[in-house]
Amino acid sequence: MARTRAADFEDKQRAILQNAARVLAEQGMDKASMAQIAAQAGVSKALLYHYYASKDALIFDIIRSHLEELVMAVEGADDPGLEPRARLRALVGAVLENYRGADDTHKVQLNGTATLPEAERAELLAIERRIVRCFSRIIPLLRPDLEPRLVMPVTMSLFGMMNWVYMWFKDGGPVTREDYAELATTLVLDGLGGVSSAAP
């Protein structure tokens, strides 16, 4: 008979992932050890290995979980009934809200994906592409005259603004996540000249 999972299996797994992300973000993918992760999570190494057979498995699951939550947030926020500008703004807001409290996880995604085996990188890339498609299909609605070859560079430039926000953004500071969602949308669509109308 197959062993059944403990009732709190998923809660413990989530806690391990959060603590592992903290250690990996602070120590780096190479220097962080399973012993450090177990200590941070308050579990034994044996229990940690019960959940994850290797550090690579941990890194993969941290990133996969993060991306799956992000794709659910973005696809859930995508409303074709909105006019295109408001639709894009809603997607930017969903991404920035999903990044709330996820700085460590986000750093693992940015720095850890390249360390994984090819098959796992491909799986993560497929999820990332689902997220990017939600944005890239709106850009031509806003700029029908835009050359098709430029749609992806514009889309990824917007992601550049969102993905590096953790480097400087502070909750409780003079700019809220909602403010920055409006600012980022305006910069992409209108350039710097449009920012005054987006300022809080």
mmCIF file of C-alpha atoms in Angstrom, residues 28-101:
data_model
loop_
_atom_site.group_PDB
_atom_site.id
_atom_site.type_symbol
_atom_site.label_atom_id
_atom_site.label_comp_id
_atom_site.label_asym_id
_atom_site.label_seq_id
_atom_site.Cartn_x
_atom_site.Cartn_y
_atom_site.Cartn_z
ATOM 1 C CA GLY A 28 23.835 32.323 -3.771
ATOM 2 C CA MET A 29 23.027 29.132 -5.644
ATOM 3 C CA ASP A 30 26.550 27.699 -5.321
ATOM 4 C CA LYS A 31 27.333 28.530 -1.701
ATOM 5 C CA ALA A 32 24.009 27.663 -0.083
ATOM 6 C CA SER A 33 23.963 24.169 1.394
ATOM 7 C CA MET A 34 21.183 21.771 2.280
ATOM 8 C CA ALA A 35 22.421 21.931 5.888
ATOM 9 C CA GLN A 36 21.953 25.721 5.933
ATOM 10 C CA ILE A 37 18.508 25.383 4.402
ATOM 11 C CA ALA A 38 17.468 22.745 6.941
ATOM 12 C CA ALA A 39 18.692 24.936 9.802
ATOM 13 C CA GLN A 40 16.849 27.986 8.444
ATOM 14 C CA ALA A 41 13.664 25.940 8.035
ATOM 15 C CA GLY A 42 13.992 24.425 11.509
ATOM 16 C CA VAL A 43 13.937 20.856 10.230
ATOM 17 C CA SER A 44 16.433 18.020 10.166
ATOM 18 C CA LYS A 45 18.472 17.296 7.058
ATOM 19 C CA ALA A 46 16.741 13.917 6.904
ATOM 20 C CA LEU A 47 13.322 15.577 6.768
ATOM 21 C CA LEU A 48 14.533 18.067 4.170
ATOM 22 C CA TYR A 49 15.755 15.222 1.970
ATOM 23 C CA HIS A 50 12.375 13.527 2.466
ATOM 24 C CA TYR A 51 10.837 16.480 0.633
ATOM 25 C CA TYR A 52 13.649 17.269 -1.797
ATOM 26 C CA ALA A 53 16.358 14.912 -2.993
ATOM 27 C CA SER A 54 18.764 17.681 -3.968
ATOM 28 C CA LYS A 55 19.386 21.421 -3.978
ATOM 29 C CA ASP A 56 18.523 21.504 -7.674
ATOM 30 C CA ALA A 57 15.131 19.980 -6.875
ATOM 31 C CA LEU A 58 14.568 22.715 -4.315
ATOM 32 C CA ILE A 59 15.589 25.488 -6.698
ATOM 33 C CA PHE A 60 13.328 24.082 -9.410
ATOM 34 C CA ASP A 61 10.310 23.850 -7.111
ATOM 35 C CA ILE A 62 10.849 27.355 -5.726
ATOM 36 C CA ILE A 63 10.856 28.779 -9.255
ATOM 37 C CA ARG A 64 8.070 26.544 -10.571
ATOM 38 C CA SER A 65 5.760 27.417 -7.673
ATOM 39 C CA HIS A 66 6.531 31.120 -8.085
ATOM 40 C CA LEU A 67 5.841 31.069 -11.820
ATOM 41 C CA GLU A 68 2.656 29.020 -11.467
ATOM 42 C CA GLU A 69 1.307 31.519 -8.939
ATOM 43 C CA LEU A 70 2.301 34.346 -11.263
ATOM 44 C CA VAL A 71 0.639 32.839 -14.333
ATOM 45 C CA MET A 72 -2.556 32.264 -12.354
ATOM 46 C CA ALA A 73 -2.516 35.883 -11.160
ATOM 47 C CA VAL A 74 -1.868 37.289 -14.635
ATOM 48 C CA GLU A 75 -4.354 35.083 -16.469
ATOM 49 C CA GLY A 76 -6.914 35.791 -13.758
ATOM 50 C CA ALA A 77 -6.419 39.553 -14.178
ATOM 51 C CA ASP A 78 -6.617 39.475 -17.983
ATOM 52 C CA ASP A 79 -10.036 40.823 -18.949
ATOM 53 C CA PRO A 80 -10.604 41.066 -22.726
ATOM 54 C CA GLY A 81 -13.653 43.205 -21.944
ATOM 55 C CA LEU A 82 -11.436 46.070 -20.800
ATOM 56 C CA GLU A 83 -10.100 48.626 -23.233
ATOM 57 C CA PRO A 84 -6.500 47.684 -24.121
ATOM 58 C CA ARG A 85 -4.734 50.274 -21.945
ATOM 59 C CA ALA A 86 -6.729 49.333 -18.850
ATOM 60 C CA ARG A 87 -6.219 45.658 -19.686
ATOM 61 C CA LEU A 88 -2.436 46.079 -19.835
ATOM 62 C CA ARG A 89 -2.460 48.152 -16.648
ATOM 63 C CA ALA A 90 -4.358 45.366 -14.871
ATOM 64 C CA LEU A 91 -1.726 42.815 -15.899
ATOM 65 C CA VAL A 92 1.129 45.025 -14.697
ATOM 66 C CA GLY A 93 -0.677 45.498 -11.387
ATOM 67 C CA ALA A 94 -1.184 41.736 -11.021
ATOM 68 C CA VAL A 95 2.529 41.072 -11.535
ATOM 69 C CA LEU A 96 3.631 43.721 -9.046
ATOM 70 C CA GLU A 97 1.134 42.521 -6.451
ATOM 71 C CA ASN A 98 2.306 38.939 -6.927
ATOM 72 C CA TYR A 99 5.874 40.115 -6.274
ATOM 73 C CA ARG A 100 4.834 41.506 -2.869
ATOM 74 C CA GLY A 101 6.825 39.670 -0.191
#
